[in-house]
mmCIF file of C-alpha atoms and ligand atoms in Angstrom:
data_model
loop_
_atom_site.group_PDB
_atom_site.id
_atom_site.type_symbol
_atom_site.label_atom_id
_atom_site.label_comp_id
_atom_site.label_asym_id
_atom_site.label_seq_id
_atom_site.Cartn_x
_atom_site.Cartn_y
_atom_site.Cartn_z
ATOM 1 C CA UNK A 1 0.000 0.000 0.000
ATOM 2 C CA UNK A 2 1.473 3.395 -0.942
ATOM 3 C CA UNK A 3 1.917 5.769 1.983
ATOM 4 C CA UNK A 4 2.161 9.517 2.406
ATOM 5 C CA UNK A 5 5.553 10.516 3.795
ATOM 6 C CA UNK A 6 7.214 13.734 4.856
ATOM 7 C CA UNK A 7 10.975 13.750 4.361
ATOM 8 C CA UNK A 8 12.652 16.514 6.356
ATOM 9 C CA UNK A 9 15.963 17.693 4.947
ATOM 10 C CA UNK A 10 14.996 16.342 1.513
ATOM 11 C CA UNK A 11 17.041 18.982 -0.290
ATOM 12 C CA UNK A 12 20.110 17.505 1.404
ATOM 13 C CA UNK A 13 22.346 14.584 0.557
ATOM 14 C CA UNK A 14 20.863 11.490 2.228
ATOM 15 C CA UNK A 15 17.225 12.593 2.465
ATOM 16 C CA UNK A 16 17.011 13.362 -1.264
ATOM 17 C CA UNK A 17 17.879 9.701 -1.883
ATOM 18 C CA UNK A 18 15.238 8.606 0.654
ATOM 19 C CA UNK A 19 12.687 10.766 -1.200
ATOM 20 C CA UNK A 20 13.749 9.208 -4.524
ATOM 21 C CA UNK A 21 13.213 5.693 -3.182
ATOM 22 C CA UNK A 22 9.778 6.478 -1.750
ATOM 23 C CA UNK A 23 8.649 8.029 -5.032
ATOM 24 C CA UNK A 24 10.025 5.074 -6.982
ATOM 25 C CA UNK A 25 7.797 2.697 -5.018
ATOM 26 C CA UNK A 26 4.728 4.890 -5.549
ATOM 27 C CA UNK A 27 4.448 6.803 -2.257
ATOM 28 C CA UNK A 28 3.319 10.417 -1.975
ATOM 29 C CA UNK A 29 6.295 12.466 -0.771
ATOM 30 C CA UNK A 30 6.503 15.951 0.683
ATOM 31 C CA UNK A 31 9.954 17.376 1.284
ATOM 32 C CA UNK A 32 10.431 19.875 4.112
ATOM 33 C CA UNK A 33 13.672 21.844 3.976
ATOM 34 C CA UNK A 34 14.709 25.417 4.751
ATOM 35 C CA UNK A 35 17.530 25.242 2.162
ATOM 36 C CA UNK A 36 20.041 26.382 4.801
ATOM 37 C CA UNK A 37 22.550 23.894 3.389
ATOM 38 C CA UNK A 38 20.358 21.929 0.973
ATOM 39 C CA UNK A 39 19.743 22.648 -2.686
ATOM 40 C CA UNK A 40 16.331 22.893 -4.335
ATOM 41 C CA UNK A 41 17.682 20.917 -7.359
ATOM 42 C CA UNK A 42 18.201 17.848 -5.162
ATOM 43 C CA UNK A 43 14.467 17.538 -4.444
ATOM 44 C CA UNK A 44 13.143 14.855 -6.806
ATOM 45 C CA UNK A 45 10.628 15.917 -9.446
ATOM 46 C CA UNK A 46 7.884 13.715 -8.088
ATOM 47 C CA UNK A 47 8.009 15.274 -4.586
ATOM 48 C CA UNK A 48 6.138 18.299 -3.267
ATOM 49 C CA UNK A 49 8.495 20.885 -1.853
ATOM 50 C CA UNK A 50 7.787 22.981 1.243
ATOM 51 C CA UNK A 51 10.368 25.516 2.278
ATOM 52 C CA UNK A 52 9.836 25.287 6.015
ATOM 53 C CA UNK A 53 12.234 25.576 8.939
ATOM 54 C CA UNK A 54 11.539 22.593 11.231
ATOM 55 C CA UNK A 55 11.657 25.001 14.175
ATOM 56 C CA UNK A 56 8.608 26.783 12.741
ATOM 57 C CA UNK A 57 6.045 24.828 14.757
ATOM 58 C CA UNK A 58 2.984 26.472 13.204
ATOM 59 C CA UNK A 59 4.069 25.840 9.611
ATOM 60 C CA UNK A 60 5.086 22.276 10.352
ATOM 61 C CA UNK A 61 1.820 21.481 12.134
ATOM 62 C CA UNK A 62 -0.248 23.055 9.363
ATOM 63 C CA UNK A 63 1.505 20.867 6.805
ATOM 64 C CA UNK A 64 1.132 17.684 8.851
ATOM 65 C CA UNK A 65 -2.545 18.409 9.535
ATOM 66 C CA UNK A 66 -3.070 18.898 5.831
ATOM 67 C CA UNK A 67 -1.133 15.860 4.541
ATOM 68 C CA UNK A 68 -1.741 13.439 7.416
ATOM 69 C CA UNK A 69 1.379 11.383 6.606
ATOM 70 C CA UNK A 70 1.920 7.864 7.948
ATOM 71 C CA UNK A 71 5.685 8.434 8.048
ATOM 72 C CA UNK A 72 8.061 11.266 8.791
ATOM 73 C CA UNK A 73 11.645 10.490 7.812
ATOM 74 C CA UNK A 74 13.423 13.104 9.903
ATOM 75 C CA UNK A 75 16.814 13.925 8.399
ATOM 76 C CA UNK A 76 16.870 17.742 8.520
ATOM 77 C CA UNK A 77 19.756 18.769 10.708
ATOM 78 C CA UNK A 78 22.655 21.032 11.294
ATOM 79 C CA UNK A 79 24.902 18.145 10.224
ATOM 80 C CA UNK A 80 28.338 19.746 10.307
ATOM 81 C CA UNK A 81 30.417 18.721 13.336
ATOM 82 C CA UNK A 82 32.756 21.696 13.030
ATOM 83 C CA UNK A 83 29.900 24.202 12.840
ATOM 84 C CA UNK A 84 28.558 22.632 16.030
ATOM 85 C CA UNK A 85 31.875 23.332 17.763
ATOM 86 C CA UNK A 86 31.873 26.955 16.563
ATOM 87 C CA UNK A 87 28.188 27.597 17.236
ATOM 88 C CA UNK A 88 26.762 25.031 19.688
ATOM 89 C CA UNK A 89 23.686 27.174 20.318
ATOM 90 C CA UNK A 90 22.600 27.086 16.687
ATOM 91 C CA UNK A 91 23.390 23.374 16.492
ATOM 92 C CA UNK A 92 21.222 22.631 19.537
ATOM 93 C CA UNK A 93 18.450 24.861 18.242
ATOM 94 C CA UNK A 94 18.119 22.945 14.963
ATOM 95 C CA UNK A 95 18.980 19.451 16.190
ATOM 96 C CA UNK A 96 17.209 19.476 19.568
ATOM 97 C CA UNK A 97 14.377 22.024 19.283
ATOM 98 C CA UNK A 98 13.816 21.148 15.626
ATOM 99 C CA UNK A 99 13.507 17.449 16.481
ATOM 100 C CA UNK A 100 11.084 18.225 19.325
ATOM 101 C CA UNK A 101 8.911 20.201 16.884
ATOM 102 C CA UNK A 102 8.938 17.314 14.385
ATOM 103 C CA UNK A 103 7.829 14.910 17.144
ATOM 104 C CA UNK A 104 5.063 17.280 18.235
ATOM 105 C CA UNK A 105 3.825 17.659 14.661
ATOM 106 C CA UNK A 106 3.874 13.867 14.195
ATOM 107 C CA UNK A 107 1.470 13.537 17.135
ATOM 108 C CA UNK A 108 -1.232 15.313 15.185
ATOM 109 C CA UNK A 109 -1.746 12.318 12.914
ATOM 110 C CA UNK A 110 0.106 9.438 14.622
ATOM 111 C CA UNK A 111 2.861 9.477 12.001
ATOM 112 C CA UNK A 112 5.791 7.167 12.681
ATOM 113 C CA UNK A 113 9.077 9.083 12.879
ATOM 114 C CA UNK A 114 12.309 7.488 11.610
ATOM 115 C CA UNK A 115 15.089 9.677 12.989
ATOM 116 C CA UNK A 116 18.531 9.868 11.409
ATOM 117 C CA UNK A 117 21.101 9.944 14.188
ATOM 118 C CA UNK A 118 24.787 9.197 14.297
ATOM 119 C CA UNK A 119 26.973 6.408 15.596
ATOM 120 C CA UNK A 120 30.564 7.581 15.893
ATOM 121 C CA UNK A 121 29.700 11.136 16.885
ATOM 122 C CA UNK A 122 27.615 10.091 19.887
ATOM 123 C CA UNK A 123 29.733 7.152 21.072
ATOM 124 C CA UNK A 124 32.978 9.147 21.084
ATOM 125 C CA UNK A 125 36.248 7.343 21.790
ATOM 126 C CA UNK A 126 35.356 3.726 22.534
ATOM 127 C CA UNK A 127 36.965 0.539 23.831
ATOM 128 C CA UNK A 128 34.857 -1.887 21.821
ATOM 129 C CA UNK A 129 34.986 -1.778 18.010
ATOM 130 C CA UNK A 130 32.756 -2.411 16.183
ATOM 131 C CA UNK A 131 30.583 -0.638 18.761
ATOM 132 C CA UNK A 132 27.126 -1.979 19.611
ATOM 133 C CA UNK A 133 24.091 0.206 20.364
ATOM 134 C CA UNK A 134 24.642 -0.283 24.123
ATOM 135 C CA UNK A 135 27.990 1.546 23.973
ATOM 136 C CA UNK A 136 28.085 4.321 26.604
ATOM 137 C CA UNK A 137 27.744 7.665 24.830
ATOM 138 C CA UNK A 138 30.559 10.176 25.325
ATOM 139 C CA UNK A 139 30.307 12.606 22.431
ATOM 140 C CA UNK A 140 33.344 14.681 21.493
ATOM 141 C CA UNK A 141 31.397 17.542 19.864
ATOM 142 C CA UNK A 142 28.134 19.464 20.443
ATOM 143 C CA UNK A 143 26.656 17.799 17.334
ATOM 144 C CA UNK A 144 26.800 14.371 19.009
ATOM 145 C CA UNK A 145 25.290 15.714 22.226
ATOM 146 C CA UNK A 146 22.422 17.354 20.340
ATOM 147 C CA UNK A 147 21.718 14.216 18.286
ATOM 148 C CA UNK A 148 21.680 12.117 21.463
ATOM 149 C CA UNK A 149 19.311 14.621 23.036
ATOM 150 C CA UNK A 150 17.050 14.305 19.971
ATOM 151 C CA UNK A 151 17.104 10.537 20.517
ATOM 152 C CA UNK A 152 16.093 11.014 24.156
ATOM 153 C CA UNK A 153 13.109 13.120 23.106
ATOM 154 C CA UNK A 154 12.069 10.433 20.665
ATOM 155 C CA UNK A 155 12.328 7.693 23.294
ATOM 156 C CA UNK A 156 10.438 9.905 25.725
ATOM 157 C CA UNK A 157 7.597 10.243 23.221
ATOM 158 C CA UNK A 158 7.531 6.462 22.797
ATOM 159 C CA UNK A 159 7.149 6.080 26.578
ATOM 160 C CA UNK A 160 4.756 8.977 27.055
ATOM 161 C CA UNK A 161 2.472 8.594 24.075
ATOM 162 C CA UNK A 162 2.994 4.959 23.053
ATOM 163 C CA UNK A 163 4.448 5.916 19.676
ATOM 164 C CA UNK A 164 6.795 3.523 17.860
ATOM 165 C CA UNK A 165 9.362 5.969 16.517
ATOM 166 C CA UNK A 166 12.755 4.618 15.495
ATOM 167 C CA UNK A 167 16.362 5.791 15.574
ATOM 168 C CA UNK A 168 19.018 4.945 12.996
ATOM 169 C CA UNK A 169 22.617 5.691 13.986
ATOM 170 C CA UNK A 170 24.702 5.986 10.844
ATOM 171 C CA UNK A 171 28.386 5.527 10.220
ATOM 172 C CA UNK A 172 29.997 7.865 7.650
ATOM 173 C CA UNK A 173 27.560 7.978 4.781
ATOM 174 C CA UNK A 174 28.935 8.634 1.308
ATOM 175 C CA UNK A 175 27.611 8.615 -2.237
ATOM 176 C CA UNK A 176 26.309 10.758 -5.098
ATOM 177 C CA UNK A 177 25.045 14.287 -4.259
ATOM 178 C CA UNK A 178 27.188 14.685 -1.159
ATOM 179 C CA UNK A 179 28.440 18.236 -0.915
ATOM 180 C CA UNK A 180 32.179 18.445 -1.701
ATOM 181 C CA UNK A 181 32.267 22.082 -0.539
ATOM 182 C CA UNK A 182 31.168 21.390 3.020
ATOM 183 C CA UNK A 183 33.198 20.318 6.018
ATOM 184 C CA UNK A 184 31.675 16.879 6.299
ATOM 185 C CA UNK A 185 31.887 14.074 3.787
ATOM 186 C CA UNK A 186 35.515 13.207 3.289
ATOM 187 C CA UNK A 187 34.753 11.087 0.194
ATOM 188 C CA UNK A 188 33.144 14.031 -1.623
ATOM 189 C CA UNK A 189 36.004 16.290 -0.530
ATOM 190 C CA UNK A 190 38.688 13.840 -1.730
ATOM 191 C CA UNK A 191 36.984 13.311 -5.088
ATOM 192 C CA UNK A 192 36.401 17.066 -5.461
ATOM 193 C CA UNK A 193 40.151 17.633 -5.075
ATOM 194 C CA UNK A 194 41.290 14.668 -7.166
ATOM 195 C CA UNK A 195 38.956 15.486 -10.067
ATOM 196 C CA UNK A 196 40.165 19.114 -10.014
ATOM 197 C CA UNK A 197 43.806 17.936 -9.966
ATOM 198 C CA UNK A 198 44.301 19.534 -6.529
ATOM 199 C CA UNK A 199 46.152 18.176 -3.502
ATOM 200 C CA UNK A 200 43.913 16.446 -0.934
ATOM 201 C CA UNK A 201 44.409 17.376 2.719
ATOM 202 C CA UNK A 202 44.746 14.758 5.447
ATOM 203 C CA UNK A 203 44.335 15.891 9.064
ATOM 204 C CA UNK A 204 46.504 14.039 11.568
ATOM 205 C CA UNK A 205 48.502 11.051 10.342
ATOM 206 C CA UNK A 206 45.597 9.528 8.382
ATOM 207 C CA UNK A 207 45.416 6.435 10.589
ATOM 208 C CA UNK A 208 42.038 7.475 12.068
ATOM 209 C CA UNK A 209 39.323 5.012 11.040
ATOM 210 C CA UNK A 210 35.653 5.368 10.115
ATOM 211 C CA UNK A 211 32.823 3.101 9.032
ATOM 212 C CA UNK A 212 31.917 4.169 5.468
ATOM 213 C CA UNK A 213 28.419 3.150 4.395
ATOM 214 C CA UNK A 214 26.934 3.776 0.963
ATOM 215 C CA UNK A 215 23.893 6.043 0.755
ATOM 216 C CA UNK A 216 21.830 3.445 -1.142
ATOM 217 C CA UNK A 217 22.241 1.049 1.773
ATOM 218 C CA UNK A 218 21.193 3.786 4.224
ATOM 219 C CA UNK A 219 18.048 4.424 2.178
ATOM 220 C CA UNK A 220 17.114 0.718 2.407
ATOM 221 C CA UNK A 221 17.605 0.916 6.176
ATOM 222 C CA UNK A 222 15.100 3.791 6.371
ATOM 223 C CA UNK A 223 12.496 1.841 4.414
ATOM 224 C CA UNK A 224 13.064 -1.290 6.516
ATOM 225 C CA UNK A 225 12.777 0.771 9.710
ATOM 226 C CA UNK A 226 9.369 2.154 8.766
ATOM 227 C CA UNK A 227 8.084 -1.390 8.208
ATOM 228 C CA UNK A 228 9.630 -2.773 11.413
ATOM 229 C CA UNK A 229 7.116 -4.328 13.807
ATOM 230 C CA UNK A 230 9.484 -5.502 16.585
ATOM 231 C CA UNK A 231 10.333 -3.968 19.941
ATOM 232 C CA UNK A 232 13.754 -2.343 19.425
ATOM 233 C CA UNK A 233 14.139 1.406 18.937
ATOM 234 C CA UNK A 234 17.809 2.091 18.157
ATOM 235 C CA UNK A 235 19.793 0.563 15.290
ATOM 236 C CA UNK A 236 23.353 1.088 14.125
ATOM 237 C CA UNK A 237 23.569 1.414 10.356
ATOM 238 C CA UNK A 238 27.052 0.864 8.962
ATOM 239 C CA UNK A 239 29.322 -1.900 7.700
ATOM 240 C CA UNK A 240 31.238 -2.852 10.885
ATOM 241 C CA UNK A 241 34.434 -2.357 8.845
ATOM 242 C CA UNK A 242 37.081 0.171 9.898
ATOM 243 C CA UNK A 243 38.735 2.039 7.029
ATOM 244 C CA UNK A 244 41.550 4.491 7.720
ATOM 245 C CA UNK A 245 41.646 7.884 6.011
ATOM 246 C CA UNK A 246 44.865 6.808 4.288
ATOM 247 C CA UNK A 247 43.219 3.638 2.944
ATOM 248 C CA UNK A 248 40.153 5.593 1.882
ATOM 249 C CA UNK A 249 42.317 8.059 -0.017
ATOM 250 C CA UNK A 250 44.136 5.185 -1.701
ATOM 251 C CA UNK A 251 40.763 3.707 -2.787
ATOM 252 C CA UNK A 252 39.630 7.112 -4.076
ATOM 253 C CA UNK A 253 42.927 7.476 -5.977
ATOM 254 C CA UNK A 254 42.429 4.043 -7.503
ATOM 255 C CA UNK A 255 38.887 4.904 -8.593
ATOM 256 C CA UNK A 256 39.994 8.266 -10.022
ATOM 257 C CA UNK A 257 43.188 6.879 -11.590
ATOM 258 C CA UNK A 258 45.446 9.390 -9.791
ATOM 259 C CA UNK A 259 48.244 9.214 -7.222
ATOM 260 C CA UNK A 260 48.558 12.786 -5.938
ATOM 261 C CA UNK A 261 50.324 12.821 -2.565
ATOM 262 C CA UNK A 262 48.188 14.346 0.211
ATOM 263 C CA UNK A 263 49.245 17.345 2.262
ATOM 264 C CA UNK A 264 49.312 16.554 5.978
ATOM 265 C CA UNK A 265 47.722 19.021 8.423
ATOM 266 C CA UNK A 266 47.524 18.929 12.247
ATOM 267 C CA UNK A 267 44.781 16.744 13.722
ATOM 268 C CA UNK A 268 41.539 18.590 14.429
ATOM 269 C CA UNK A 269 40.012 19.130 17.878
ATOM 270 C CA UNK A 270 37.435 16.513 18.799
ATOM 271 C CA UNK A 271 38.251 14.178 15.928
ATOM 272 C CA UNK A 272 37.873 10.515 16.909
ATOM 273 C CA UNK A 273 40.753 8.120 16.400
ATOM 274 C CA UNK A 274 38.645 5.028 15.608
ATOM 275 C CA UNK A 275 35.046 4.248 14.747
ATOM 276 C CA UNK A 276 33.040 1.354 13.339
ATOM 277 C CA UNK A 277 29.528 0.181 14.165
ATOM 278 C CA UNK A 278 28.297 -3.254 15.177
ATOM 279 C CA UNK A 279 25.321 -3.773 12.868
ATOM 280 C CA UNK A 280 24.225 -7.225 13.973
ATOM 281 C CA UNK A 281 21.003 -5.916 15.582
ATOM 282 C CA UNK A 282 19.875 -4.314 12.306
ATOM 283 C CA UNK A 283 20.687 -7.620 10.586
ATOM 284 C CA UNK A 284 18.586 -9.649 13.020
ATOM 285 C CA UNK A 285 15.673 -7.280 13.539
ATOM 286 C CA UNK A 286 15.372 -5.284 10.318
ATOM 287 C CA UNK A 287 16.739 -7.955 7.987
ATOM 288 C CA UNK A 288 19.113 -5.238 6.791
ATOM 289 C CA UNK A 289 22.795 -5.229 5.995
ATOM 290 C CA UNK A 290 25.005 -3.017 3.875
ATOM 291 C CA UNK A 291 25.578 -4.714 0.525
ATOM 292 C CA UNK A 292 27.646 -2.140 -1.387
ATOM 293 C CA UNK A 293 31.411 -2.797 -1.231
ATOM 294 C CA UNK A 294 33.490 0.349 -0.670
ATOM 295 C CA UNK A 295 35.198 0.205 -4.081
ATOM 296 C CA UNK A 296 31.859 -0.114 -5.856
ATOM 297 C CA UNK A 297 30.268 2.719 -3.893
ATOM 298 C CA UNK A 298 33.261 4.963 -4.541
ATOM 299 C CA UNK A 299 33.165 4.260 -8.291
ATOM 300 C CA UNK A 300 29.445 5.090 -8.347
ATOM 301 C CA UNK A 301 30.112 8.307 -6.444
ATOM 302 C CA UNK A 302 32.891 9.310 -8.816
ATOM 303 C CA UNK A 303 30.716 8.579 -11.859
ATOM 304 C CA UNK A 304 28.030 10.916 -10.479
ATOM 305 C CA UNK A 305 30.569 13.719 -10.000
ATOM 306 C CA UNK A 306 31.924 13.265 -13.527
ATOM 307 C CA UNK A 307 28.409 13.354 -15.059
HETATM 308 N N1 LIG B 1 26.351 12.265 6.135
HETATM 309 C C1 LIG B 1 26.677 11.455 7.138
HETATM 310 O O1 LIG B 1 27.699 10.775 7.098
HETATM 311 C C2 LIG B 1 25.785 11.327 8.360
HETATM 312 C C3 LIG B 1 26.230 10.525 9.420
HETATM 313 C C4 LIG B 1 25.430 10.384 10.540
HETATM 314 C C5 LIG B 1 24.209 11.010 10.593
HETATM 315 N N2 LIG B 1 23.795 11.806 9.578
HETATM 316 C C6 LIG B 1 22.490 12.468 9.687
HETATM 317 O O2 LIG B 1 21.748 12.223 8.516
HETATM 318 C C7 LIG B 1 20.940 13.361 8.214
HETATM 319 C C8 LIG B 1 21.203 13.835 6.803
HETATM 320 O O3 LIG B 1 22.583 14.190 6.696
HETATM 321 P P1 LIG B 1 23.204 14.738 5.336
HETATM 322 O O4 LIG B 1 24.627 14.354 5.337
HETATM 323 O O5 LIG B 1 22.334 14.359 4.205
HETATM 324 O O6 LIG B 1 23.150 16.300 5.608
HETATM 325 P P2 LIG B 1 22.786 17.523 4.647
HETATM 326 O O7 LIG B 1 23.370 18.740 5.287
HETATM 327 O O8 LIG B 1 23.122 17.212 3.233
HETATM 328 O O9 LIG B 1 21.200 17.591 4.763
HETATM 329 C C9 LIG B 1 20.545 18.241 5.819
HETATM 330 C C10 LIG B 1 19.389 19.015 5.230
HETATM 331 O O10 LIG B 1 18.651 19.598 6.312
HETATM 332 C C11 LIG B 1 18.267 20.909 5.934
HETATM 333 N N3 LIG B 1 18.050 21.696 7.139
HETATM 334 C C12 LIG B 1 18.995 22.135 8.022
HETATM 335 N N4 LIG B 1 18.423 22.833 9.000
HETATM 336 C C13 LIG B 1 17.083 22.850 8.738
HETATM 337 C C14 LIG B 1 15.968 23.419 9.392
HETATM 338 N N5 LIG B 1 16.103 24.136 10.514
HETATM 339 N N6 LIG B 1 14.735 23.233 8.851
HETATM 340 C C15 LIG B 1 14.589 22.512 7.702
HETATM 341 N N7 LIG B 1 15.611 21.965 7.033
HETATM 342 C C16 LIG B 1 16.850 22.124 7.554
HETATM 343 C C17 LIG B 1 19.416 21.420 5.088
HETATM 344 O O11 LIG B 1 19.050 22.506 4.239
HETATM 345 C C18 LIG B 1 19.815 20.168 4.311
HETATM 346 O O12 LIG B 1 19.118 20.088 3.083
HETATM 347 C C19 LIG B 1 21.236 14.392 9.292
HETATM 348 O O13 LIG B 1 20.258 14.285 10.288
HETATM 349 C C20 LIG B 1 22.588 13.967 9.827
HETATM 350 O O14 LIG B 1 22.758 14.380 11.154
HETATM 351 C C21 LIG B 1 24.558 11.985 8.460
#
């Protein structure tokens, strides 16, 4: 049965792919985005577009009352870790207050919220890798604290109102449409430099690891989450594989057919040394696992940049 879905942040990287997938299976999709970092061109043709700030409670509630969606895929966020360090107030305003407003709006029509959260950024430096969902959270930047706070609101609503909202904690998502000009998204930044024949920058010694997961796999996780009927609320979404920045750059070089030496810069404040997510719960409960090998995902990403 087709559903009506609101996708917040749908002019952004990941959410525009979620909107694509919903449209492809015949759902009615409304994108909510204030275009603060998103681009109107990313919103798929088949989606309605509403330029709304998620903190604008009245506008959000009016839209939800009108559309009466079954699902709200909540991806709108201040998603830049470094911006959160420079301006924690703004980060909290969008990521905490904005999430609270989305949850309040969802109550008007009993929509199920699937919230995009983060793994590495909320777990912080950890002893156990890959890290399961039960890992104690010790964020190293305001962004992680705000995302965790958004999660707490969501769990509170589940307890208070009996909703069945879900949380997906992503690894480092990469793929077509990621912004190479931003601070986040090392894959897009590396390819941006390599394609332009410029020298890529590596912060620290490049041994820091991340869990790189392809955007198409993350989209499937969102769809599986909406359909989930079990009792769990929080799921890691990644590959469980650690890839160092140096190895990632080597893979990007291979895909782009270049071998430009990187320029090394001092490590950045709050940057984690290691991160990878244990995804066995998502495998068991959602029947989901990442299926796109890194090399394949990188080639697809590069092809989209070259197009
Ligand atoms: N990219 C990753 O590796 C990654 C990792 C973990 C979690 N996440 C989460 O996934 C989600 C999507 O991330 P992304 O990388 O696609 O980011 P993105 O910056 O490309 O997309 C975010 C979108 O939200 C919109 N937005 C920001 N503030 C808004 C507001 N107040 N009202 C309405 N719209 C607003 C932006 O304009 C943008 O289009 C975010 O919630 C992010 O925290 C991303």
